[in-house]
Amino acid sequence: MNLAVVILAAGKGTRMYSSHLPKVLHPLGGRPLVAYSVDLAARLTPDPPVLVIGHGGEQVQAFLQDRARYVLQAEQLGTGHALLQAEAALRDQADLVLVYAADMPLLTAASLRRLVAVHSQHPGPLTLLTVIAAHPRGFGRILRGEGGGEVLGIVEEAEATPAQRQIRELNAGVYCFAAEWLWPALQRLRPSPRKGEVYLTDLVQMAVEDGFAVHAVITEDETETLGINTRLHLAEAEATLRRRINQALLEGGVTMIDPATTYIQPDVVVEPDSVLWPGVCLLGRTQIGQGCEIGPHALLQDVVAGPGCYIGPGVVLRNQALPPGTRIEPPQIGMG
């Protein structure tokens, strides 16, 4: 089946309190948030995703250029209205439409592939991604049938009963739709009485009322579904991304004396048997060869170090290529 990806990136991001930068261009691990979303789409389909842009759209286009197709949501009238803007670009071009937001940089291709696979196994209008939260607050609760079966609906926290607020399964805001059902269904959505906006969550109830079974895939990692709406969320995502990167390197044979203080950006490569001391920062497209030692609080940006190099404490290097076995001592410090 032909899969199309739609990424919702039109939000104003008012809670970021930025005077000049759209929310989806705020950096995480040295890269704008939206870059993670577009890279994720490229792992699922060779076709460029459709990006729904709005606030700061020209800046987003200038950054991504031809890596996406663009449609404009001139007024922010809800997620359902945002997706409706993509209809003209995708009608009759895809069997399945996968939808997620550009402010969810920690989503993984594995979870999205599983979502698409479950949808294909249980053909219907839609399948959604959910998460079991340790402390469920602020998100729509998933209502299931007896015995935890099919999804019956989503109730927003503000409208939930005390019993429903105890439900720990939350809507992640990620959906796989059957295209032939989706586009007519979007036309049937009505604005919320409270805010006058049109929401994708209402499609779940609509599908149930139409007599269809709605299935959900539960993500195994709660951090995947973190949406970035504030600077605090951004810091939480940085911490999670750092843990993921450091764990992968540790499992691949790299020694870190103190992983909690070691900062490595996503495009960095570190070969096995290298040792990273506390406070090391490896940025950009730095490559560390096998058996290197990087001293405490060294900072390397876009540096290629051959095997067996030694970088002393506090050394700062940018845009350099180091032959194998290079030794760079720290600046001279006076000692009595």
Coordinates of C-alpha atoms in Angstrom, one line a residue:
M1 CA 0.0 0.0 0.0
N2 CA 1.2 3.5 -0.8
L3 CA 2.0 5.5 2.3
A4 CA 2.0 9.3 2.6
V5 CA 3.3 11.2 5.6
V6 CA 1.8 14.5 6.8
I7 CA 3.7 16.5 9.4
L8 CA 1.8 19.2 11.3
A9 CA 4.1 22.2 11.8
A10 CA 1.8 25.2 11.8
G11 CA 1.5 26.0 15.5
K12 CA 2.6 29.3 16.9
G13 CA 4.5 27.9 19.8
T14 CA 3.5 30.8 22.1
R15 CA 4.7 29.0 25.2
M16 CA 8.3 29.0 23.9
Y17 CA 8.2 32.8 24.3
S18 CA 10.5 33.3 21.3
S19 CA 10.5 36.7 19.6
H20 CA 11.9 35.4 16.2
L21 CA 12.1 31.6 16.0
P22 CA 9.2 29.3 15.1
K23 CA 8.8 26.5 17.6
V24 CA 9.8 23.8 15.1
L25 CA 13.1 25.5 14.4
H26 CA 14.3 25.5 18.0
P27 CA 17.4 23.3 18.2
L28 CA 17.6 19.9 19.9
G29 CA 21.0 18.2 19.9
G30 CA 22.2 20.9 17.5
R31 CA 19.4 20.3 14.9
P32 CA 16.0 22.0 14.5
L33 CA 13.0 20.0 15.8
V34 CA 11.5 19.7 12.4
A35 CA 14.6 18.0 11.0
Y36 CA 13.9 15.0 13.2
S37 CA 10.3 14.7 11.9
V38 CA 11.4 14.9 8.3
D39 CA 14.3 12.5 8.8
L40 CA 11.8 10.1 10.4
A41 CA 9.5 10.3 7.3
A42 CA 12.4 9.5 5.0
R43 CA 12.9 6.2 6.9
L44 CA 9.3 5.2 6.2
T45 CA 8.7 6.2 2.6
P46 CA 10.9 7.6 -0.3
D47 CA 8.3 10.3 -1.0
P48 CA 8.8 13.6 0.6
P49 CA 6.4 14.3 3.5
V50 CA 3.7 17.0 3.2
L51 CA 4.4 19.7 5.8
V52 CA 1.6 21.8 7.0
I53 CA 3.1 25.2 7.8
G54 CA 1.7 28.4 9.3
H55 CA 3.5 30.6 11.7
G56 CA 7.1 31.1 10.6
G57 CA 6.4 29.0 7.5
E58 CA 8.9 30.9 5.3
Q59 CA 11.7 30.2 7.7
V60 CA 10.8 26.5 7.9
Q61 CA 10.8 26.3 4.1
A62 CA 14.1 28.1 3.9
F63 CA 15.6 25.5 6.2
L64 CA 14.1 22.3 4.7
Q65 CA 14.0 23.5 1.0
D66 CA 13.0 20.5 -1.2
R67 CA 13.0 17.9 1.5
A68 CA 9.2 18.3 2.0
R69 CA 6.1 19.5 0.1
Y70 CA 4.4 22.4 1.7
V71 CA 0.8 23.4 2.3
L72 CA -0.3 26.4 4.3
Q73 CA -2.7 26.6 7.3
A74 CA -3.3 30.3 7.2
E75 CA -5.4 30.3 10.4
Q76 CA -4.7 27.9 13.3
L77 CA -8.1 26.3 13.6
G78 CA -7.1 22.9 15.1
T79 CA -5.4 19.7 14.0
G80 CA -8.3 18.5 11.9
H81 CA -8.3 21.8 10.0
A82 CA -4.5 21.5 9.6
L83 CA -4.8 18.0 8.1
L84 CA -7.6 19.1 5.8
Q85 CA -5.1 21.5 4.1
A86 CA -3.1 18.5 2.9
E87 CA -6.1 17.0 1.0
A88 CA -5.4 18.7 -2.3
A89 CA -1.8 17.5 -2.3
L90 CA -2.6 13.9 -1.5
R91 CA -6.0 13.0 -2.7
D92 CA -5.8 9.9 -4.9
Q93 CA -2.1 9.6 -4.3
A94 CA -1.9 7.4 -1.2
D95 CA -3.8 4.5 0.3
L96 CA -2.6 5.3 3.9
V97 CA -1.9 8.7 5.5
L98 CA 0.4 8.7 8.5
V99 CA 0.0 11.9 10.6
Y100 CA 2.2 13.3 13.4
A101 CA 3.4 16.6 14.7
A102 CA 6.7 18.3 14.0
D103 CA 7.3 18.9 17.7
M104 CA 7.7 15.2 18.6
P105 CA 11.4 14.7 17.8
L106 CA 11.8 11.5 19.9
L107 CA 9.4 9.4 17.9
T108 CA 11.0 6.3 16.4
A109 CA 10.6 4.6 13.1
A110 CA 10.1 1.3 14.8
S111 CA 6.9 2.5 16.6
L112 CA 5.6 4.1 13.4
R113 CA 6.3 1.0 11.3
R114 CA 4.4 -1.0 14.0
L115 CA 1.5 1.4 13.8
V116 CA 1.3 1.0 10.0
A117 CA 1.7 -2.8 10.3
V118 CA -1.2 -3.1 12.8
H119 CA -3.4 -0.9 10.6
S120 CA -2.7 -3.1 7.6
Q121 CA -3.5 -6.2 9.6
H122 CA -6.8 -4.7 10.8
P123 CA -8.1 -2.6 7.9
G124 CA -10.3 0.2 9.0
P125 CA -10.6 3.9 9.0
L126 CA -7.7 4.6 11.5
T127 CA -5.3 3.2 13.9
L128 CA -3.7 5.4 16.6
L129 CA -0.6 5.4 18.8
T130 CA -1.1 5.5 22.5
V131 CA 1.2 5.6 25.6
I132 CA 0.9 4.3 29.1
A133 CA 2.0 7.3 31.3
A134 CA 3.3 7.0 34.8
H135 CA 1.7 10.3 35.7
P136 CA -1.1 11.0 33.3
R137 CA -1.8 14.7 33.1
G138 CA -3.0 17.1 30.4
F139 CA -3.7 14.5 27.7
G140 CA -6.8 12.8 26.2
R141 CA -7.6 9.5 27.9
I142 CA -8.2 6.4 25.8
L143 CA -11.6 4.8 26.3
R144 CA -11.7 1.1 25.5
G145 CA -14.4 -1.6 25.4
E146 CA -14.8 -4.3 28.0
G147 CA -11.6 -6.3 28.6
G148 CA -9.5 -3.5 27.1
G149 CA -10.5 -4.3 23.6
E150 CA -11.2 -1.9 20.7
V151 CA -10.9 1.9 21.2
L152 CA -14.3 3.5 21.8
G153 CA -13.2 7.1 22.0
I154 CA -10.9 9.8 23.5
V155 CA -12.0 12.0 26.3
E156 CA -10.0 15.2 27.0
E157 CA -8.8 15.7 30.6
A158 CA -11.0 18.8 31.1
E159 CA -14.1 16.8 30.2
A160 CA -13.2 13.6 31.9
T161 CA -14.9 12.2 35.0
P162 CA -12.8 11.5 38.1
A163 CA -12.8 7.8 37.1
Q164 CA -11.7 8.5 33.6
R165 CA -8.8 10.7 34.8
Q166 CA -7.4 7.6 36.5
I167 CA -6.9 6.0 33.0
R168 CA -3.2 5.9 32.3
E169 CA -3.4 5.1 28.5
L170 CA -3.1 8.4 26.7
N171 CA -3.5 9.6 23.1
A172 CA -0.1 10.3 21.5
G173 CA -1.4 12.3 18.7
V174 CA -0.1 10.0 16.0
Y175 CA -2.5 8.4 13.5
C176 CA -2.6 6.1 10.5
F177 CA -5.6 6.7 8.3
A178 CA -7.2 5.0 5.4
A179 CA -7.1 7.8 2.8
E180 CA -10.5 6.9 1.2
W181 CA -12.2 7.3 4.6
L182 CA -10.1 10.2 5.9
W183 CA -10.8 13.0 3.4
P184 CA -14.7 12.8 3.5
A185 CA -14.5 12.3 7.3
L186 CA -12.6 15.5 7.7
Q187 CA -15.3 17.4 5.9
R188 CA -17.8 16.1 8.5
L189 CA -15.9 17.4 11.5
R190 CA -17.5 20.2 13.4
P191 CA -15.7 22.9 15.4
S192 CA -15.4 22.5 19.2
P193 CA -18.0 24.5 21.1
R194 CA -15.3 25.7 23.5
K195 CA -12.6 26.9 21.2
G196 CA -14.2 26.8 17.7
E197 CA -11.4 24.5 16.5
V198 CA -11.5 21.2 14.6
Y199 CA -9.7 18.3 16.2
L200 CA -8.4 15.0 14.8
T201 CA -9.4 13.2 18.0
D202 CA -13.1 13.6 17.0
L203 CA -12.4 11.2 14.1
V204 CA -12.0 8.3 16.6
Q205 CA -15.6 8.8 17.8
M206 CA -16.8 9.3 14.3
A207 CA -15.3 6.0 13.1
V208 CA -16.9 4.2 16.1
E209 CA -20.3 5.8 15.3
D210 CA -19.9 4.7 11.7
G211 CA -19.6 1.1 12.9
F212 CA -15.9 0.5 12.5
A213 CA -13.4 -1.1 14.8
V214 CA -10.6 1.3 15.9
H215 CA -7.3 -0.2 17.1
A216 CA -4.5 1.3 19.0
V217 CA -0.8 0.5 19.2
I218 CA 0.8 1.2 22.6
T219 CA 4.4 2.6 22.4
E220 CA 6.8 0.9 24.8
D221 CA 8.7 4.1 25.6
E222 CA 6.8 7.0 27.1
T223 CA 9.6 9.4 26.2
E224 CA 8.8 8.9 22.5
T225 CA 5.6 10.9 22.7
L226 CA 7.0 14.0 24.4
G227 CA 5.7 17.0 22.6
I228 CA 7.8 20.2 22.8
N229 CA 5.6 23.1 23.9
T230 CA 7.9 24.9 26.4
R231 CA 11.6 25.4 27.0
L232 CA 11.2 22.9 29.9
H233 CA 9.9 20.2 27.4
L234 CA 12.9 21.1 25.2
A235 CA 15.3 20.5 28.1
E236 CA 13.6 17.2 28.9
A237 CA 14.0 16.1 25.3
E238 CA 17.7 17.0 25.4
A239 CA 18.2 14.8 28.4
T240 CA 16.4 11.9 26.8
L241 CA 18.3 12.3 23.5
R242 CA 21.6 12.4 25.4
R243 CA 20.7 9.3 27.3
R244 CA 19.8 7.5 24.0
I245 CA 23.0 8.5 22.3
N246 CA 25.3 7.7 25.2
Q247 CA 23.7 4.4 25.8
A248 CA 24.1 3.3 22.2
L249 CA 27.8 4.3 22.3
L250 CA 28.4 2.5 25.6
E251 CA 26.8 -0.6 24.2
G252 CA 29.0 -0.3 21.2
G253 CA 32.3 -0.4 23.1
V254 CA 32.9 3.3 24.0
T255 CA 34.0 4.1 27.6
M256 CA 32.5 7.1 29.3
I257 CA 33.8 7.9 32.7
D258 CA 30.6 9.9 33.5
P259 CA 27.8 9.6 30.9
A260 CA 25.7 12.2 32.8
T261 CA 28.2 15.0 31.9
T262 CA 29.1 13.8 28.5
Y263 CA 27.3 15.6 25.7
I264 CA 27.3 14.1 22.2
Q265 CA 25.2 15.3 19.3
P266 CA 23.3 12.9 17.0
D267 CA 25.6 13.0 14.0
V268 CA 28.8 12.3 15.9
V269 CA 30.6 9.0 15.4
V270 CA 32.8 7.5 18.1
E271 CA 34.6 4.2 17.4
P272 CA 35.0 1.4 20.0
D273 CA 37.8 1.4 22.6
S274 CA 37.8 5.2 22.8
V275 CA 37.6 6.8 26.2
L276 CA 35.6 10.0 27.0
W277 CA 36.3 11.8 30.2
P278 CA 33.7 13.8 32.2
G279 CA 32.5 17.1 30.6
V280 CA 33.4 16.1 27.0
C281 CA 31.4 17.8 24.2
L282 CA 31.4 16.3 20.8
L283 CA 29.4 18.5 18.3
G284 CA 28.4 18.6 14.7
R285 CA 29.8 15.9 12.4
T286 CA 32.8 15.0 14.6
Q287 CA 34.3 11.5 14.1
I288 CA 36.5 9.9 16.7
G289 CA 38.6 7.0 15.6
Q290 CA 39.2 3.7 17.4
G291 CA 41.2 3.9 20.6
C292 CA 41.2 7.7 21.1
E293 CA 41.2 9.4 24.5
I294 CA 39.3 12.7 24.9
G295 CA 40.2 14.5 28.1
P296 CA 38.0 16.2 30.6
H297 CA 36.0 19.2 29.3
A298 CA 37.4 19.0 25.8
L299 CA 35.1 20.4 23.1
L300 CA 35.4 19.1 19.5
Q301 CA 33.2 20.4 16.7
D302 CA 33.3 19.0 13.2
V303 CA 36.7 17.4 14.0
V304 CA 37.9 14.1 12.3
A305 CA 40.3 12.3 14.6
G306 CA 42.1 9.3 13.4
P307 CA 42.7 6.2 15.5
G308 CA 44.8 6.5 18.7
C309 CA 44.5 10.3 19.1
Y310 CA 44.8 12.0 22.5
I311 CA 43.1 15.2 23.2
G312 CA 44.0 16.8 26.5
P313 CA 41.8 18.4 29.2
G314 CA 40.0 21.6 28.2
V315 CA 41.2 21.6 24.5
V316 CA 38.8 23.3 22.0
L317 CA 39.1 22.2 18.4
R318 CA 36.9 23.1 15.4
N319 CA 37.0 22.1 11.8
Q320 CA 40.2 20.0 11.9
A321 CA 41.4 16.7 10.7
L322 CA 43.9 14.9 13.0
P323 CA 46.1 12.1 11.7
P324 CA 46.3 8.8 13.6
G325 CA 48.2 9.1 16.8
T326 CA 48.0 12.8 17.2
R327 CA 48.5 14.2 20.7
I328 CA 47.2 17.6 21.6
E329 CA 48.1 18.7 25.1
P330 CA 46.1 21.2 27.1
P331 CA 47.1 24.9 27.3
Q332 CA 50.0 25.4 29.7
I333 CA 48.8 25.9 33.3
G334 CA 51.2 27.5 35.8
M335 CA 52.0 25.3 38.8
G336 CA 53.9 26.3 41.9

